[in-house]
């Protein structure tokens, strides 16, 4: 199966399952890698159980030439969250404008938000459901030379260590 592309391998697996053959296990991957600049200083908080939580926004940029041969660019913002004491140690170095490498899992969650809508002299409150998309980081490397110090980046712990 290694010579087949991922799509072909998955298709072959699902066809085999559909025909009643022995089930094979297929591992799926939810992994995202980003390199970008922090849009603001990382915010450090704690969960009710005391676990440190770090939040920051990360900007990535795409640059291309359009059909008129003119340069275009688009900035995409990503919300990043990470947990634990190891990640919290990076908070003081994750400052606005710092270049970082982030790797982790893409997660989503539903959230309700109350908004106020003006209606003449009155204000109507409405509850809006939103889907939040964020990266749950397990690896963070500071790439900015001025902000980094050797060996101080955070990578996932290996099982059994």
PDB file of C-alpha atoms in Angstrom:
ATOM      1  CA  UNK A   1       0.000   0.000   0.000  1.00  0.00           C
ATOM      2  CA  UNK A   2       2.962   2.344   0.423  1.00  0.00           C
ATOM      3  CA  UNK A   3       3.262   3.034  -3.294  1.00  0.00           C
ATOM      4  CA  UNK A   4      -0.323   4.273  -3.452  1.00  0.00           C
ATOM      5  CA  UNK A   5      -1.271   7.815  -2.547  1.00  0.00           C
ATOM      6  CA  UNK A   6      -3.151   8.409   0.693  1.00  0.00           C
ATOM      7  CA  UNK A   7      -6.467   8.857  -1.120  1.00  0.00           C
ATOM      8  CA  UNK A   8      -6.018   5.627  -3.068  1.00  0.00           C
ATOM      9  CA  UNK A   9      -5.047   3.734   0.088  1.00  0.00           C
ATOM     10  CA  UNK A  10      -8.095   5.017   1.976  1.00  0.00           C
ATOM     11  CA  UNK A  11     -10.389   4.220  -0.961  1.00  0.00           C
ATOM     12  CA  UNK A  12      -8.983   0.691  -1.150  1.00  0.00           C
ATOM     13  CA  UNK A  13      -9.490   0.222   2.596  1.00  0.00           C
ATOM     14  CA  UNK A  14     -13.101   1.419   2.567  1.00  0.00           C
ATOM     15  CA  UNK A  15     -13.971  -0.733  -0.444  1.00  0.00           C
ATOM     16  CA  UNK A  16     -12.555  -3.769   1.373  1.00  0.00           C
ATOM     17  CA  UNK A  17     -14.680  -2.980   4.432  1.00  0.00           C
ATOM     18  CA  UNK A  18     -17.780  -2.514   2.291  1.00  0.00           C
ATOM     19  CA  UNK A  19     -17.335  -5.986   0.780  1.00  0.00           C
ATOM     20  CA  UNK A  20     -17.285  -7.548   4.245  1.00  0.00           C
ATOM     21  CA  UNK A  21     -13.567  -8.267   4.309  1.00  0.00           C
ATOM     22  CA  UNK A  22     -11.578  -8.182   7.507  1.00  0.00           C
ATOM     23  CA  UNK A  23     -11.449  -4.647   8.904  1.00  0.00           C
ATOM     24  CA  UNK A  24      -8.082  -2.997   8.686  1.00  0.00           C
ATOM     25  CA  UNK A  25      -7.213  -0.113  10.955  1.00  0.00           C
ATOM     26  CA  UNK A  26      -6.658   3.242   9.354  1.00  0.00           C
ATOM     27  CA  UNK A  27      -5.019   5.959  11.332  1.00  0.00           C
ATOM     28  CA  UNK A  28      -6.276   9.437  10.656  1.00  0.00           C
ATOM     29  CA  UNK A  29      -4.307  12.567  11.382  1.00  0.00           C
ATOM     30  CA  UNK A  30      -5.378  15.946  12.732  1.00  0.00           C
ATOM     31  CA  UNK A  31      -2.162  17.963  12.666  1.00  0.00           C
ATOM     32  CA  UNK A  32      -1.511  21.527  11.624  1.00  0.00           C
ATOM     33  CA  UNK A  33       1.808  23.343  11.324  1.00  0.00           C
ATOM     34  CA  UNK A  34       2.005  27.133  11.227  1.00  0.00           C
ATOM     35  CA  UNK A  35       4.856  29.615  11.045  1.00  0.00           C
ATOM     36  CA  UNK A  36       3.855  33.183  11.690  1.00  0.00           C
ATOM     37  CA  UNK A  37       4.028  36.295  13.829  1.00  0.00           C
ATOM     38  CA  UNK A  38       2.193  36.859  17.108  1.00  0.00           C
ATOM     39  CA  UNK A  39      -0.512  39.497  16.792  1.00  0.00           C
ATOM     40  CA  UNK A  40      -0.427  40.321  20.504  1.00  0.00           C
ATOM     41  CA  UNK A  41       1.380  39.219  23.648  1.00  0.00           C
ATOM     42  CA  UNK A  42       0.372  35.746  24.838  1.00  0.00           C
ATOM     43  CA  UNK A  43      -2.231  35.782  27.601  1.00  0.00           C
ATOM     44  CA  UNK A  44      -1.682  33.451  30.532  1.00  0.00           C
ATOM     45  CA  UNK A  45      -4.647  32.231  32.587  1.00  0.00           C
ATOM     46  CA  UNK A  46      -5.516  29.162  34.636  1.00  0.00           C
ATOM     47  CA  UNK A  47      -8.331  26.639  34.554  1.00  0.00           C
ATOM     48  CA  UNK A  48     -10.367  26.137  37.766  1.00  0.00           C
ATOM     49  CA  UNK A  49      -8.181  23.100  38.566  1.00  0.00           C
ATOM     50  CA  UNK A  50      -5.045  25.279  38.373  1.00  0.00           C
ATOM     51  CA  UNK A  51      -3.761  24.108  34.966  1.00  0.00           C
ATOM     52  CA  UNK A  52      -2.066  27.026  33.173  1.00  0.00           C
ATOM     53  CA  UNK A  53      -3.568  28.038  29.802  1.00  0.00           C
ATOM     54  CA  UNK A  54      -1.774  30.175  27.233  1.00  0.00           C
ATOM     55  CA  UNK A  55      -3.659  31.943  24.406  1.00  0.00           C
ATOM     56  CA  UNK A  56      -2.327  33.981  21.505  1.00  0.00           C
ATOM     57  CA  UNK A  57      -3.164  34.927  17.940  1.00  0.00           C
ATOM     58  CA  UNK A  58      -0.824  34.061  15.085  1.00  0.00           C
ATOM     59  CA  UNK A  59      -0.741  35.734  11.666  1.00  0.00           C
ATOM     60  CA  UNK A  60       0.292  33.909   8.515  1.00  0.00           C
ATOM     61  CA  UNK A  61       0.547  35.625   5.166  1.00  0.00           C
ATOM     62  CA  UNK A  62       0.077  34.435   1.592  1.00  0.00           C
ATOM     63  CA  UNK A  63       1.607  36.490  -1.224  1.00  0.00           C
ATOM     64  CA  UNK A  64       0.908  35.910  -4.936  1.00  0.00           C
ATOM     65  CA  UNK A  65       0.732  37.618  -8.319  1.00  0.00           C
ATOM     66  CA  UNK A  66      -2.750  38.078  -9.738  1.00  0.00           C
ATOM     67  CA  UNK A  67      -3.826  37.797 -13.385  1.00  0.00           C
ATOM     68  CA  UNK A  68      -2.677  41.431 -13.926  1.00  0.00           C
ATOM     69  CA  UNK A  69       0.811  40.466 -12.701  1.00  0.00           C
ATOM     70  CA  UNK A  70       0.366  42.589  -9.565  1.00  0.00           C
ATOM     71  CA  UNK A  71       1.354  41.425  -6.114  1.00  0.00           C
ATOM     72  CA  UNK A  72      -1.482  40.575  -3.739  1.00  0.00           C
ATOM     73  CA  UNK A  73      -1.344  39.472  -0.129  1.00  0.00           C
ATOM     74  CA  UNK A  74      -3.734  38.054   2.400  1.00  0.00           C
ATOM     75  CA  UNK A  75      -3.202  37.709   6.133  1.00  0.00           C
ATOM     76  CA  UNK A  76      -4.888  34.822   7.928  1.00  0.00           C
ATOM     77  CA  UNK A  77      -5.306  34.921  11.719  1.00  0.00           C
ATOM     78  CA  UNK A  78      -5.185  31.754  13.818  1.00  0.00           C
ATOM     79  CA  UNK A  79      -6.129  31.407  17.484  1.00  0.00           C
ATOM     80  CA  UNK A  80      -3.708  29.210  19.441  1.00  0.00           C
ATOM     81  CA  UNK A  81      -4.242  27.649  22.861  1.00  0.00           C
ATOM     82  CA  UNK A  82      -1.857  25.494  24.877  1.00  0.00           C
ATOM     83  CA  UNK A  83      -1.980  23.955  28.321  1.00  0.00           C
ATOM     84  CA  UNK A  84       0.397  23.063  31.132  1.00  0.00           C
ATOM     85  CA  UNK A  85       3.354  24.374  33.082  1.00  0.00           C
ATOM     86  CA  UNK A  86       5.818  23.716  30.245  1.00  0.00           C
ATOM     87  CA  UNK A  87       3.855  25.973  27.888  1.00  0.00           C
ATOM     88  CA  UNK A  88       3.261  28.647  30.531  1.00  0.00           C
ATOM     89  CA  UNK A  89       7.046  29.101  30.849  1.00  0.00           C
ATOM     90  CA  UNK A  90       7.065  30.537  27.317  1.00  0.00           C
ATOM     91  CA  UNK A  91       4.529  33.280  28.103  1.00  0.00           C
ATOM     92  CA  UNK A  92       7.082  35.995  28.852  1.00  0.00           C
ATOM     93  CA  UNK A  93       8.847  35.350  25.512  1.00  0.00           C
ATOM     94  CA  UNK A  94       5.717  35.131  23.345  1.00  0.00           C
ATOM     95  CA  UNK A  95       5.390  38.821  22.629  1.00  0.00           C
ATOM     96  CA  UNK A  96       3.662  40.714  19.842  1.00  0.00           C
ATOM     97  CA  UNK A  97       5.633  40.426  16.603  1.00  0.00           C
ATOM     98  CA  UNK A  98       7.631  37.324  17.613  1.00  0.00           C
ATOM     99  CA  UNK A  99       8.132  34.764  14.828  1.00  0.00           C
ATOM    100  CA  UNK A 100       7.086  31.287  15.990  1.00  0.00           C
ATOM    101  CA  UNK A 101       6.603  27.740  14.732  1.00  0.00           C
ATOM    102  CA  UNK A 102       3.447  26.098  16.106  1.00  0.00           C
ATOM    103  CA  UNK A 103       2.335  22.527  15.638  1.00  0.00           C
ATOM    104  CA  UNK A 104      -0.772  20.934  17.066  1.00  0.00           C
ATOM    105  CA  UNK A 105      -4.317  19.775  16.599  1.00  0.00           C
ATOM    106  CA  UNK A 106      -7.045  21.774  14.868  1.00  0.00           C
ATOM    107  CA  UNK A 107     -10.029  21.939  17.237  1.00  0.00           C
ATOM    108  CA  UNK A 108     -13.521  23.397  17.084  1.00  0.00           C
ATOM    109  CA  UNK A 109     -16.123  24.185  19.714  1.00  0.00           C
ATOM    110  CA  UNK A 110     -19.527  25.790  19.785  1.00  0.00           C
ATOM    111  CA  UNK A 111     -19.922  29.002  21.718  1.00  0.00           C
ATOM    112  CA  UNK A 112     -22.899  31.215  22.465  1.00  0.00           C
ATOM    113  CA  UNK A 113     -22.423  34.960  22.495  1.00  0.00           C
ATOM    114  CA  UNK A 114     -24.925  37.636  23.438  1.00  0.00           C
ATOM    115  CA  UNK A 115     -25.002  40.647  21.130  1.00  0.00           C
ATOM    116  CA  UNK A 116     -26.913  43.902  21.431  1.00  0.00           C
ATOM    117  CA  UNK A 117     -28.709  45.175  18.335  1.00  0.00           C
ATOM    118  CA  UNK A 118     -30.037  48.759  18.264  1.00  0.00           C
ATOM    119  CA  UNK A 119     -33.722  48.953  17.299  1.00  0.00           C
ATOM    120  CA  UNK A 120     -34.845  52.561  17.307  1.00  0.00           C
ATOM    121  CA  UNK A 121     -34.687  53.768  20.915  1.00  0.00           C
ATOM    122  CA  UNK A 122     -34.478  50.218  22.267  1.00  0.00           C
ATOM    123  CA  UNK A 123     -31.744  47.635  22.275  1.00  0.00           C
ATOM    124  CA  UNK A 124     -32.536  44.018  21.512  1.00  0.00           C
ATOM    125  CA  UNK A 125     -30.315  41.308  22.952  1.00  0.00           C
ATOM    126  CA  UNK A 126     -29.803  38.234  20.805  1.00  0.00           C
ATOM    127  CA  UNK A 127     -27.879  35.039  21.447  1.00  0.00           C
ATOM    128  CA  UNK A 128     -25.698  34.057  18.508  1.00  0.00           C
ATOM    129  CA  UNK A 129     -24.136  30.637  18.134  1.00  0.00           C
ATOM    130  CA  UNK A 130     -20.577  30.700  16.865  1.00  0.00           C
ATOM    131  CA  UNK A 131     -18.110  28.033  15.850  1.00  0.00           C
ATOM    132  CA  UNK A 132     -14.638  28.736  17.220  1.00  0.00           C
ATOM    133  CA  UNK A 133     -11.671  27.201  15.447  1.00  0.00           C
ATOM    134  CA  UNK A 134      -8.317  27.109  17.214  1.00  0.00           C
ATOM    135  CA  UNK A 135      -5.036  25.265  17.253  1.00  0.00           C
ATOM    136  CA  UNK A 136      -4.342  23.239  20.399  1.00  0.00           C
ATOM    137  CA  UNK A 137      -0.550  23.489  20.320  1.00  0.00           C
ATOM    138  CA  UNK A 138       1.731  20.723  21.510  1.00  0.00           C
ATOM    139  CA  UNK A 139       4.917  22.165  19.980  1.00  0.00           C
ATOM    140  CA  UNK A 140       6.049  25.781  20.010  1.00  0.00           C
ATOM    141  CA  UNK A 141       9.428  26.966  18.771  1.00  0.00           C
ATOM    142  CA  UNK A 142      10.473  30.585  18.888  1.00  0.00           C
ATOM    143  CA  UNK A 143      12.190  31.373  15.585  1.00  0.00           C
ATOM    144  CA  UNK A 144      12.869  35.025  16.310  1.00  0.00           C
ATOM    145  CA  UNK A 145      16.577  35.277  17.204  1.00  0.00           C
ATOM    146  CA  UNK A 146      16.121  38.251  19.503  1.00  0.00           C
ATOM    147  CA  UNK A 147      13.465  36.456  21.583  1.00  0.00           C
ATOM    148  CA  UNK A 148      14.822  32.920  21.673  1.00  0.00           C
ATOM    149  CA  UNK A 149      17.362  31.226  23.841  1.00  0.00           C
ATOM    150  CA  UNK A 150      18.818  27.837  22.980  1.00  0.00           C
ATOM    151  CA  UNK A 151      16.911  24.764  24.099  1.00  0.00           C
ATOM    152  CA  UNK A 152      14.018  26.633  25.665  1.00  0.00           C
ATOM    153  CA  UNK A 153      11.324  25.767  23.131  1.00  0.00           C
ATOM    154  CA  UNK A 154       8.471  23.390  23.944  1.00  0.00           C
ATOM    155  CA  UNK A 155       7.981  20.113  22.143  1.00  0.00           C
ATOM    156  CA  UNK A 156       5.617  17.264  22.966  1.00  0.00           C
ATOM    157  CA  UNK A 157       6.704  14.781  25.581  1.00  0.00           C
ATOM    158  CA  UNK A 158       7.203  11.273  24.272  1.00  0.00           C
ATOM    159  CA  UNK A 159       5.250   8.475  25.928  1.00  0.00           C
ATOM    160  CA  UNK A 160       7.209   6.729  28.628  1.00  0.00           C
ATOM    161  CA  UNK A 161       9.455   9.714  29.357  1.00  0.00           C
TER     162      UNK A 161
END
